[in-house]
Amino acid sequence: MPIKRRDFLAGSAALAGIAGLSPLGVRPSFAQAAEPSYKPEEGASLRLLRWTPFVKGDEDAWLANTKKFTEATGVEVRIDKESWEDIRPKAAVAANVGSGPDMVMCWFDDAHQYPDKLVDVTELANYLGNKYGGWYDGVKGYASRDDKFIAMPLTAIGNAVCYRDSHMKAAGFSEFPKDTAGFLELCKAMKAKGTPAGFPHGKAVGDGNNYAHWLLWSHGGKMVDESGKVTINSPETLAAINYAKQLYETFIPGTESWLDINNNRAFLAGQVSLTANGVSLYYAAKKDAALAELASDIRTTNFPIGPVGQSVELHQTSSILLFNHSKYPEAAKAYIKFMMEGDQMNAWIEGSSAYCCQPLKAFANNPVWTADPIHAPYAKASETLRPNGYAGPLGYASAGVMADYVLVDMFATAVTGQMTPEDAMAEAERRANRYYRV
């Protein structure tokens, strides 16, 4: 059965009341594209593959919304989970063999690796964009190609520096440094006090990429120029690597093998007092009574500004892929539409406790963003993110370079002494050209 507007209103009134918002959660735009109607196929059932949540409220809200969809349509939706690192290869296999989940919550510009394997969702994306204040350019770019949406923008997962306030002050700093020079001095001082920092140099999809791109961009380096020419071998990159080497000397040992979970564990175990993470780190501490003192000591801030003179951060992004091998594309589009509408999206954002940032501008007014000062650095992740393919176009090449961890590996091999900075740059240049010359 098709999902009609009255189904949304009747099924979501309770959630809207909880959020303290209007029945639809937001005020729709005056100029709207025609509302599409998707009638699930007879006997339809769906399978969605999503990333393992770091905030339980994210998953709880998503499952609650999914249950509402099933109650409204009769379409069962099976939701499977994989670790962050496993989502990308699982999605690629499904695309290449033409079977598996109907939908996947993918990372960054993964959709650009196999656009011909995906269902065009332009009609639905345009409707949602017109209704809810427009898409943020960053998340839209990851999900669109030319004038078409090859995936549905879902969220930006904000990344921010997380630190122990008392340990920063014990190291002689009354406030967190705003520039990279002061940041290095803080890390040196914290190591001297036995409360070191730690940032991932391993193949961490989120934290490793976020850190590596900040290192590069804050010093004015970039993988490619506007035309897509590889420019990673540059004086700016060399400056970024040399800075990274100095920071690495202040870290806890072993960060070259860290994945996305390791910095969380090290911080919560008291092994490091400064790292970068989503807001999940804060909530993991808050929910553990034994970590009450640590939780009250956590502060968050955006990454320091480097020689480039402006804030430049990557932020994790996720889009929903709908594969053209799905037997039930109408049901899948009905599900995506339902999950992206105001009541469900607001409930999910609030349930995620500032972990998942909205893809549509109208949801920036969700009360979660001002509910706790810790949320502040995460509030504008969708608005401020810079795409990983900067400064060139997103596409097969940018997606391949990130999936192959070219930038992450460049920093890792240099800071650990496996290569000289010059050789690490040259190797990154060689590997990137394998993609950008295709």
Coordinates of C-alpha atoms in Angstrom, one line a residue:
M1 CA 0.0 0.0 0.0
P2 CA 1.2 3.5 -0.7
I3 CA 2.3 5.7 2.3
K4 CA 0.0 8.7 2.4
R5 CA 0.4 11.9 4.3
R6 CA -2.2 11.0 6.9
D7 CA -0.2 7.9 7.8
F8 CA 2.8 10.1 8.6
L9 CA 0.8 12.4 10.8
A10 CA -1.2 9.7 12.6
G11 CA 1.9 7.5 13.2
S12 CA 4.2 10.2 14.3
A13 CA 2.3 12.5 16.6
A14 CA 3.8 11.0 19.8
L15 CA 7.4 11.5 18.5
A16 CA 6.6 15.1 17.4
G17 CA 5.3 15.8 20.9
I18 CA 8.5 14.4 22.5
A19 CA 10.6 16.6 20.3
G20 CA 8.6 19.6 21.1
L21 CA 8.1 20.3 17.4
S22 CA 5.2 20.8 15.0
P23 CA 3.5 17.6 13.7
L24 CA 5.8 17.5 10.8
G25 CA 8.8 18.6 12.8
V26 CA 9.6 21.6 10.7
R27 CA 8.0 24.2 8.6
P28 CA 8.0 23.1 4.9
S29 CA 9.3 25.4 2.2
F30 CA 6.8 27.4 0.2
A31 CA 8.0 26.1 -3.1
Q32 CA 7.8 22.3 -3.1
A33 CA 8.3 19.7 -5.7
A34 CA 5.4 17.4 -6.2
E35 CA 5.2 14.7 -3.5
P36 CA 6.1 11.4 -5.0
S37 CA 4.1 8.3 -4.1
Y38 CA 5.7 4.9 -4.0
K39 CA 3.6 1.8 -3.9
P40 CA 5.5 -1.2 -2.4
E41 CA 5.4 -4.3 -4.6
E42 CA 3.2 -7.2 -3.7
G43 CA 5.0 -9.3 -1.0
A44 CA 7.9 -6.9 -0.7
S45 CA 10.5 -7.2 2.0
L46 CA 13.7 -5.3 2.4
R47 CA 17.2 -5.7 3.8
L48 CA 19.3 -2.7 4.9
L49 CA 23.0 -2.9 5.9
R50 CA 24.1 -0.2 8.3
W51 CA 27.2 0.6 10.3
T52 CA 27.4 -0.5 13.9
P53 CA 26.3 2.4 16.1
F54 CA 28.5 4.0 18.6
V55 CA 25.5 5.7 20.2
K56 CA 22.7 3.3 21.1
G57 CA 20.0 6.0 20.8
D58 CA 20.9 6.2 17.1
E59 CA 20.0 2.6 16.5
D60 CA 17.0 2.6 18.9
A61 CA 15.5 5.6 17.0
W62 CA 16.2 4.1 13.6
L63 CA 14.6 0.8 14.6
A64 CA 11.6 2.5 16.1
N65 CA 11.1 4.5 12.9
T66 CA 11.5 1.3 10.8
K67 CA 8.8 -0.4 12.9
K68 CA 6.4 2.5 12.2
F69 CA 7.1 2.0 8.5
T70 CA 6.3 -1.7 8.7
E71 CA 3.1 -1.0 10.6
A72 CA 2.1 1.5 8.0
T73 CA 2.9 -0.6 4.9
G74 CA 3.2 -4.2 5.9
V75 CA 6.8 -4.3 4.5
E76 CA 9.3 -6.0 6.7
V77 CA 12.7 -4.5 6.8
R78 CA 15.6 -6.6 8.0
I79 CA 18.5 -4.5 9.4
D80 CA 22.0 -6.0 9.5
K81 CA 25.1 -4.3 11.0
E82 CA 28.7 -4.4 10.2
S83 CA 31.8 -2.6 11.7
W84 CA 32.7 0.7 10.1
E85 CA 35.7 -0.8 8.3
D86 CA 33.6 -3.6 6.8
I87 CA 30.8 -1.5 5.3
R88 CA 32.8 -0.4 2.3
P89 CA 34.0 -3.8 1.1
K90 CA 30.5 -5.4 1.8
A91 CA 28.8 -2.7 -0.3
A92 CA 31.3 -3.1 -3.1
V93 CA 30.8 -6.8 -3.2
A94 CA 27.0 -6.3 -3.3
A95 CA 27.4 -3.8 -6.2
N96 CA 29.7 -6.0 -8.2
V97 CA 27.9 -9.4 -7.8
G98 CA 24.4 -7.9 -8.1
S99 CA 23.0 -9.5 -4.9
G100 CA 22.8 -8.9 -1.2
P101 CA 21.2 -6.1 0.7
D102 CA 18.7 -3.8 -1.1
M103 CA 20.2 -0.8 0.7
V104 CA 23.5 0.1 2.4
M105 CA 24.5 3.1 4.6
C106 CA 27.7 3.8 2.8
W107 CA 30.7 6.1 3.6
F108 CA 31.8 9.3 1.9
D109 CA 31.9 9.1 -1.9
D110 CA 31.5 5.3 -2.1
A111 CA 28.5 5.8 -4.4
H112 CA 30.8 7.2 -7.0
Q113 CA 32.6 3.9 -7.3
Y114 CA 29.7 2.1 -8.9
P115 CA 27.0 4.6 -10.0
D116 CA 25.7 2.3 -12.7
K117 CA 24.7 -0.2 -10.0
L118 CA 22.5 2.2 -8.1
V119 CA 18.9 3.3 -8.5
D120 CA 18.4 7.0 -9.4
V121 CA 16.6 8.7 -6.5
T122 CA 16.6 12.2 -7.9
E123 CA 12.8 12.6 -7.8
L124 CA 12.7 11.8 -4.1
A125 CA 15.8 13.9 -3.2
N126 CA 14.4 16.9 -5.0
Y127 CA 11.1 16.6 -3.2
L128 CA 12.9 16.3 0.2
G129 CA 15.3 19.2 -0.6
N130 CA 12.5 21.5 -1.6
K131 CA 10.4 20.6 1.4
Y132 CA 13.0 20.8 4.1
G133 CA 15.1 23.9 3.3
G134 CA 17.6 22.3 0.9
W135 CA 20.5 19.9 1.2
Y136 CA 23.9 21.0 2.6
D137 CA 26.3 21.1 -0.3
G138 CA 28.9 18.8 1.3
V139 CA 26.5 15.8 1.9
K140 CA 24.8 16.5 -1.4
G141 CA 28.1 16.2 -3.3
Y142 CA 28.8 12.8 -1.9
A143 CA 25.4 11.5 -3.1
S144 CA 25.0 13.2 -6.5
R145 CA 26.7 13.0 -9.9
D146 CA 26.1 15.7 -12.5
D147 CA 22.4 16.6 -12.0
K148 CA 21.3 13.3 -10.5
F149 CA 21.2 11.8 -7.1
I150 CA 22.8 8.4 -7.2
A151 CA 22.3 7.9 -3.4
M152 CA 20.3 9.6 -0.6
P153 CA 22.3 11.9 1.6
L154 CA 21.8 10.7 5.2
T155 CA 24.1 12.4 7.7
A156 CA 27.4 13.9 8.7
I157 CA 28.9 12.4 11.8
G158 CA 30.7 15.3 13.4
N159 CA 34.3 14.9 14.6
A160 CA 35.8 17.1 17.3
V161 CA 38.7 17.2 19.6
C162 CA 37.8 15.6 23.0
Y163 CA 40.1 16.3 26.0
R164 CA 40.3 16.1 29.8
D165 CA 39.9 19.7 31.0
S166 CA 41.8 19.1 34.3
H167 CA 44.7 17.4 32.5
M168 CA 45.0 20.4 30.1
K169 CA 45.1 22.8 33.0
A170 CA 47.6 20.6 34.8
A171 CA 49.8 20.9 31.8
G172 CA 49.8 24.7 32.2
F173 CA 47.1 25.7 29.7
S174 CA 44.1 27.7 30.9
E175 CA 42.3 27.3 27.6
F176 CA 42.5 25.1 24.6
P177 CA 44.9 26.4 21.9
K178 CA 43.3 27.7 18.7
D179 CA 46.2 27.2 16.4
T180 CA 48.4 24.3 15.4
A181 CA 51.5 25.7 17.0
G182 CA 49.9 26.0 20.4
F183 CA 48.2 22.6 19.9
L184 CA 51.7 21.0 19.5
E185 CA 52.9 22.7 22.7
L186 CA 49.9 21.4 24.6
C187 CA 50.5 17.8 23.4
K188 CA 54.1 18.1 24.5
A189 CA 53.2 19.4 27.9
M190 CA 50.5 16.8 28.4
K191 CA 52.9 14.0 27.5
A192 CA 55.4 15.4 30.1
K193 CA 52.6 15.2 32.7
G194 CA 51.9 11.5 31.8
T195 CA 48.6 12.3 30.2
P196 CA 49.4 12.0 26.5
A197 CA 47.4 12.5 23.4
G198 CA 46.6 9.9 20.8
F199 CA 45.2 10.1 17.2
P200 CA 44.8 7.2 14.8
H201 CA 47.3 6.6 12.1
G202 CA 45.8 3.2 11.2
K203 CA 43.2 2.4 8.6
A204 CA 40.3 3.9 10.5
V205 CA 37.5 4.8 8.1
G206 CA 36.3 7.8 10.3
D207 CA 38.9 8.9 12.8
G208 CA 42.0 8.0 10.7
N209 CA 40.7 9.9 7.6
N210 CA 39.4 12.8 9.6
Y211 CA 42.8 13.3 11.3
A212 CA 44.9 12.8 8.1
H213 CA 42.8 15.3 6.1
W214 CA 42.9 17.9 8.8
L215 CA 46.7 17.5 9.0
L216 CA 47.0 18.0 5.2
W217 CA 44.4 20.8 4.7
S218 CA 45.4 22.8 7.8
H219 CA 48.8 23.3 6.2
G220 CA 47.5 24.2 2.8
G221 CA 48.1 20.8 1.1
K222 CA 45.6 18.9 -1.1
M223 CA 45.5 15.6 -2.9
V224 CA 44.5 17.2 -6.2
D225 CA 43.8 20.6 -7.7
E226 CA 40.6 21.9 -9.2
S227 CA 41.2 20.0 -12.5
G228 CA 41.8 16.7 -10.7
K229 CA 45.6 16.8 -11.2
V230 CA 47.4 15.1 -8.3
T231 CA 49.3 17.7 -6.3
I232 CA 50.0 15.9 -3.1
N233 CA 53.8 16.1 -3.6
S234 CA 54.2 19.7 -2.5
P235 CA 55.9 22.0 0.1
E236 CA 52.6 22.3 1.9
T237 CA 52.3 18.5 2.3
L238 CA 55.9 18.3 3.5
A239 CA 55.1 20.9 6.2
A240 CA 52.0 18.8 7.2
I241 CA 54.1 15.6 7.5
N242 CA 56.8 17.3 9.5
Y243 CA 54.2 18.7 11.9
A244 CA 52.5 15.3 12.1
K245 CA 55.9 13.7 13.0
Q246 CA 56.2 16.1 15.9
L247 CA 52.7 15.4 17.1
Y248 CA 53.3 11.6 16.8
E249 CA 56.2 11.9 19.2
T250 CA 53.8 13.0 21.9
F251 CA 51.3 10.1 21.4
I252 CA 50.8 6.9 23.3
P253 CA 52.6 4.1 21.5
G254 CA 50.7 2.0 18.9
T255 CA 48.5 4.6 17.2
E256 CA 49.7 3.5 13.8
S257 CA 47.5 0.4 14.2
W258 CA 44.4 2.1 15.6
L259 CA 41.0 1.5 14.0
D260 CA 37.9 3.6 14.8
I261 CA 37.3 1.9 18.1
N262 CA 40.8 2.2 19.6
N263 CA 41.0 5.8 20.5
N264 CA 37.6 5.5 22.3
R265 CA 38.9 2.6 24.3
A266 CA 42.2 4.4 25.1
F267 CA 40.5 7.6 26.3
L268 CA 37.9 5.8 28.4
A269 CA 40.7 3.6 30.0
G270 CA 42.6 6.7 30.9
Q271 CA 45.5 5.9 28.6
V272 CA 45.1 9.1 26.6
S273 CA 43.6 12.4 27.7
L274 CA 43.3 14.0 24.3
T275 CA 42.0 12.6 21.0
A276 CA 39.3 13.3 18.4
N277 CA 36.0 11.5 18.1
G278 CA 32.3 11.8 17.6
V279 CA 30.1 12.7 20.6
S280 CA 29.8 9.0 21.3
L281 CA 32.9 9.2 23.4
Y282 CA 31.2 11.5 25.8
Y283 CA 28.1 9.4 26.1
A284 CA 30.0 6.2 26.5
A285 CA 31.6 7.8 29.6
K286 CA 28.3 9.3 30.9
K287 CA 26.5 5.9 30.8
D288 CA 29.1 4.2 33.0
A289 CA 28.8 5.1 36.6
A290 CA 32.5 4.2 37.2
L291 CA 33.5 6.9 34.7
A292 CA 31.4 9.7 36.2
E293 CA 34.5 11.8 37.1
L294 CA 36.0 11.4 33.7
A295 CA 32.7 12.3 32.0
S296 CA 32.4 15.5 34.0
D297 CA 36.0 16.4 32.9
I298 CA 35.4 16.0 29.2
R299 CA 35.4 19.0 26.9
T300 CA 35.1 19.2 23.2
T301 CA 36.3 21.7 20.6
N302 CA 37.0 22.0 16.9
F303 CA 40.4 21.2 15.5
P304 CA 43.0 24.1 15.7
I305 CA 43.6 26.3 12.7
G306 CA 46.8 25.8 10.9
P307 CA 49.0 27.9 8.6
V308 CA 46.2 27.9 6.0
G309 CA 44.3 30.3 8.3
Q310 CA 40.9 28.8 8.3
S311 CA 39.0 25.9 9.8
V312 CA 39.2 22.9 7.5
E313 CA 37.7 19.6 8.6
L314 CA 36.5 16.4 6.8
H315 CA 33.7 14.9 9.0
Q316 CA 32.4 11.4 8.3
T317 CA 29.4 11.3 5.9
S318 CA 27.0 8.5 5.1
S319 CA 24.4 8.1 2.3
I320 CA 21.9 5.4 1.6
L321 CA 22.6 3.4 -1.5
L322 CA 19.7 1.7 -3.2
F323 CA 21.1 -1.1 -5.5
N324 CA 19.4 -1.8 -8.9
H325 CA 19.5 -5.5 -8.1
S326 CA 16.8 -4.9 -5.5
K327 CA 13.6 -6.8 -6.3
Y328 CA 11.5 -4.2 -4.6
P329 CA 12.7 -0.7 -5.6
E330 CA 9.3 1.0 -5.0
A331 CA 9.2 -0.4 -1.4
A332 CA 12.8 0.7 -0.9
K333 CA 12.0 4.3 -2.1
A334 CA 8.9 4.3 0.1
Y335 CA 11.1 3.3 3.1
I336 CA 13.8 5.9 2.4
K337 CA 11.1 8.6 2.0
F338 CA 9.5 7.6 5.3
M339 CA 12.8 7.7 7.2
M340 CA 13.7 11.1 5.8
E341 CA 10.4 12.8 6.5
G342 CA 10.3 15.4 9.3
D343 CA 8.9 13.3 12.2
Q344 CA 11.2 10.4 11.7
M345 CA 14.3 12.5 10.9
N346 CA 13.9 14.7 14.0
A347 CA 13.3 11.6 16.2
W348 CA 16.5 10.0 14.8
I349 CA 18.6 13.2 15.2
E350 CA 17.4 13.6 18.8
G351 CA 17.8 10.0 19.6
S352 CA 21.4 10.1 18.3
S353 CA 22.2 12.8 20.9
A354 CA 24.1 15.0 18.4
Y355 CA 26.0 12.1 16.9
C356 CA 24.3 12.3 13.5
C357 CA 24.1 15.7 12.0
Q358 CA 21.2 16.5 9.7
P359 CA 21.6 16.5 5.8
L360 CA 18.7 18.9 5.3
K361 CA 18.9 22.5 6.5
A362 CA 15.5 22.7 8.1
F363 CA 16.5 20.2 10.8
A364 CA 19.3 22.5 12.1
N365 CA 16.7 23.7 14.6
N366 CA 16.4 20.4 16.4
P367 CA 16.7 21.1 20.1
V368 CA 19.4 18.4 20.5
W369 CA 22.1 20.9 19.3
T370 CA 21.6 23.2 22.3
A371 CA 20.8 20.6 24.9
D372 CA 24.4 20.3 26.1
P373 CA 27.5 22.5 25.6
I374 CA 29.4 19.3 24.6
H375 CA 27.3 19.2 21.4
A376 CA 28.4 22.6 20.1
P377 CA 31.4 21.5 17.9
Y378 CA 29.3 18.9 16.3
A379 CA 26.3 21.0 15.4
K380 CA 27.5 22.3 12.1
A381 CA 29.3 19.3 10.7
S382 CA 27.1 19.1 7.6
E383 CA 27.5 22.8 7.0
T384 CA 31.3 23.0 7.4
L385 CA 32.6 19.8 6.1
R386 CA 35.1 19.8 3.2
P387 CA 34.7 16.8 0.8
N388 CA 37.6 14.4 0.8
G389 CA 38.2 14.9 -3.0
Y390 CA 39.1 18.6 -2.4
A391 CA 39.9 20.5 -4.5
G392 CA 38.9 18.4 -7.5
P393 CA 35.6 16.8 -8.5
L394 CA 34.2 13.8 -6.6
G395 CA 34.0 10.6 -8.6
Y396 CA 35.6 7.2 -9.1
A397 CA 39.1 8.6 -8.5
S398 CA 38.4 10.4 -5.2
A399 CA 36.4 7.4 -3.9
G400 CA 39.2 5.0 -4.9
V401 CA 42.0 7.1 -3.3
M402 CA 40.1 7.2 0.0
A403 CA 39.1 3.6 0.0
D404 CA 42.7 2.7 -0.6
Y405 CA 43.8 4.9 2.4
V406 CA 46.4 6.7 0.3
L407 CA 46.5 9.8 2.5
V408 CA 46.3 7.9 5.8
D409 CA 49.2 5.6 4.7
M410 CA 51.3 8.6 3.6
F411 CA 51.2 10.0 7.1
A412 CA 51.6 6.7 8.8
T413 CA 54.7 5.6 6.9
A414 CA 56.3 9.0 7.5
V415 CA 55.6 9.5 11.2
T416 CA 56.8 5.9 12.0
G417 CA 60.0 6.3 10.0
Q418 CA 59.1 3.6 7.4
M419 CA 59.7 6.2 4.8
T420 CA 61.2 9.7 4.6
P421 CA 58.6 12.5 4.3
E422 CA 59.8 13.0 0.7
D423 CA 59.4 9.3 -0.2
A424 CA 56.0 9.1 1.5
M425 CA 54.8 12.0 -0.6
A426 CA 56.2 10.4 -3.8
E427 CA 54.5 7.1 -3.0
A428 CA 51.2 8.8 -2.3
E429 CA 51.5 10.7 -5.6
R430 CA 52.2 7.4 -7.4
R431 CA 49.2 5.6 -5.8
A432 CA 46.8 8.5 -6.3
N433 CA 47.7 8.8 -10.0
R434 CA 46.7 5.2 -10.5
Y435 CA 43.1 6.4 -9.9
Y436 CA 43.2 9.9 -11.3
R437 CA 44.7 8.7 -14.6
V438 CA 41.9 6.3 -15.3

